[in-house]
Amino acid sequence: MTPRLYLTIRFLASEYRQSCGDARTITPMSKIWYCPNCGYEVDSRGRCHACGGKLVASRLPALETGEEDDEVGYRLGDWEDWERGRLIGKLNDLEIVHRFEDDDLVVAAEDEARVDDLVGEIVSGATAAGGDEGGSSGGGRASGTDSGAETLASPDPAGDAGDVGDRVESSIRLLADAAHRLREDPTDMQADADVAEASTAVFFSDGYGGADSETWAAVGRVTRRLLSFLGAEEAMEDSIRSEAGILAKLLASLVGVGELAGAGDESEQTVYELPEWLPEQRAQLGILLEAAAIKYEWEHDDLVVPSDREQEVEELFAEVGRPIEDEGDDDGGEARYRAIAELFAASGRLAGDPSDEQRAAAVVTWVHEAEGPPPLGMDEVHWLRIMSRAKALSQAIEDGSHVDLISDEASALHGLLRTVV
């Protein structure tokens, strides 16, 4: 059998570098997949038999059976599917090794305190609005599992909590649909309004049952970027289309839309380990792979593709996030930082004398040199404001606008740049 080839690709905001290892034989190991919607784990990948969603590869192995005194059990038989799914996601986020025995969750005794907190958090979240009339809900504990471990009583999600969940789900679907429409037509004003409406629920929600914490945070980041592009004074159709596509991709699994699944025979696969990539970068890569009709599959941080498409896949890596800049690879971005510093100084000089043609020409030159994605560590929305103001000033200069307008624009740009220089 031909072994999988594992390659490691590290994607950083300021550079792109690839570290490729030789082909090596991978020892088969037990892996776990789970459905975040239906709340169960299995030992084979594929799609959920209940909801049809793609099973998520766990980053953890199953907890091996140990001594009875070394384990703690929680009875979750009366829990809703989404509650178990959220619990499994959080267990993975916190790297708490566990296993399920029918409806019972089993963890190591050393993790008992952390799991108590997790279960209590989910129970209180489900019952906070509805209260606890019967005394059996809301996180009460009793002893007596088959293994002598402790049992947590099951939550009763009722009342307003269900209404809140329905509103968030409705907003997610509206946001996904609006993002899809903006990807097709970035000038769609109704889709613009729908993003603004749906984003409120997203920003005020701590999470969503079908999304892990990293993905939910990425949804928030991309939504904020999309809103900033939609609200920009100048037309930014390419940026709107790009961010809308990424957002739609991030939300696809949450609203039941699949990806181009399957990477072919496992003996003819290449696996790229991408632990440092953000969810939105993976989403953007997925869009590029689908556009190129390259089948792929994510196994947590690992991208699995057919080996015969390997060269095409690696070419697409360069298109994710920021482009590769020849000069930037050598100086670590120093040229960009110098251009930003020079633009700060030039805009200040122009604000003092907006009629000086040499100062105006210098500003136009440094605006061009500073253009590009946000420098490493800089907030993307703030950088968008800076570049929008810089381009407005450059356009005013080129149009021969009144000196008062040029002075105002130069002063505003100088003030924005002061926070980053």
mmCIF file with all atom_site columns, C-alpha atoms in Angstrom, residues 167-181 190-191 193-199 247 251 255:
data_model
loop_
_atom_site.group_PDB
_atom_site.id
_atom_site.type_symbol
_atom_site.label_atom_id
_atom_site.label_alt_id
_atom_site.label_comp_id
_atom_site.label_asym_id
_atom_site.label_entity_id
_atom_site.label_seq_id
_atom_site.pdbx_PDB_ins_code
_atom_site.Cartn_x
_atom_site.Cartn_y
_atom_site.Cartn_z
_atom_site.occupancy
_atom_site.B_iso_or_equiv
_atom_site.pdbx_formal_charge
_atom_site.auth_seq_id
_atom_site.auth_comp_id
_atom_site.auth_asym_id
_atom_site.auth_atom_id
_atom_site.pdbx_PDB_model_num
ATOM 1  C CA . ARG A 1 167 ? -33.497 33.439 16.673 1.00 0.00 ? 167 ARG A CA 1
ATOM 2  C CA . VAL A 1 168 ? -29.774 32.723 16.435 1.00 0.00 ? 168 VAL A CA 1
ATOM 3  C CA . GLU A 1 169 ? -30.391 29.844 14.040 1.00 0.00 ? 169 GLU A CA 1
ATOM 4  C CA . SER A 1 170 ? -32.651 32.043 11.916 1.00 0.00 ? 170 SER A CA 1
ATOM 5  C CA . SER A 1 171 ? -29.996 34.779 11.866 1.00 0.00 ? 171 SER A CA 1
ATOM 6  C CA . ILE A 1 172 ? -27.289 32.289 10.863 1.00 0.00 ? 172 ILE A CA 1
ATOM 7  C CA . ARG A 1 173 ? -29.394 31.125 7.926  1.00 0.00 ? 173 ARG A CA 1
ATOM 8  C CA . LEU A 1 174 ? -30.160 34.701 6.881  1.00 0.00 ? 174 LEU A CA 1
ATOM 9  C CA . LEU A 1 175 ? -26.471 35.624 7.126  1.00 0.00 ? 175 LEU A CA 1
ATOM 10 C CA . ALA A 1 176 ? -25.422 32.584 5.086  1.00 0.00 ? 176 ALA A CA 1
ATOM 11 C CA . ASP A 1 177 ? -28.001 33.350 2.401  1.00 0.00 ? 177 ASP A CA 1
ATOM 12 C CA . ALA A 1 178 ? -27.020 37.030 2.274  1.00 0.00 ? 178 ALA A CA 1
ATOM 13 C CA . ALA A 1 179 ? -23.328 36.139 2.021  1.00 0.00 ? 179 ALA A CA 1
ATOM 14 C CA . HIS A 1 180 ? -24.089 33.791 -0.871 1.00 0.00 ? 180 HIS A CA 1
ATOM 15 C CA . ARG A 1 181 ? -26.036 36.531 -2.668 1.00 0.00 ? 181 ARG A CA 1
ATOM 16 C CA . GLN A 1 190 ? -31.074 43.786 0.107  1.00 0.00 ? 190 GLN A CA 1
ATOM 17 C CA . ALA A 1 191 ? -28.302 41.316 0.879  1.00 0.00 ? 191 ALA A CA 1
ATOM 18 C CA . ALA A 1 193 ? -29.244 45.008 4.682  1.00 0.00 ? 193 ALA A CA 1
ATOM 19 C CA . ASP A 1 194 ? -29.684 41.327 5.588  1.00 0.00 ? 194 ASP A CA 1
ATOM 20 C CA . VAL A 1 195 ? -26.031 41.057 6.655  1.00 0.00 ? 195 VAL A CA 1
ATOM 21 C CA . ALA A 1 196 ? -26.488 44.075 8.917  1.00 0.00 ? 196 ALA A CA 1
ATOM 22 C CA . GLU A 1 197 ? -29.673 42.602 10.414 1.00 0.00 ? 197 GLU A CA 1
ATOM 23 C CA . ALA A 1 198 ? -28.309 39.095 10.956 1.00 0.00 ? 198 ALA A CA 1
ATOM 24 C CA . SER A 1 199 ? -24.933 40.240 12.293 1.00 0.00 ? 199 SER A CA 1
ATOM 25 C CA . LEU A 1 247 ? -18.317 33.842 5.174  1.00 0.00 ? 247 LEU A CA 1
ATOM 26 C CA . LEU A 1 251 ? -21.451 29.010 7.545  1.00 0.00 ? 251 LEU A CA 1
ATOM 27 C CA . VAL A 1 255 ? -26.839 25.416 7.596  1.00 0.00 ? 255 VAL A CA 1
#
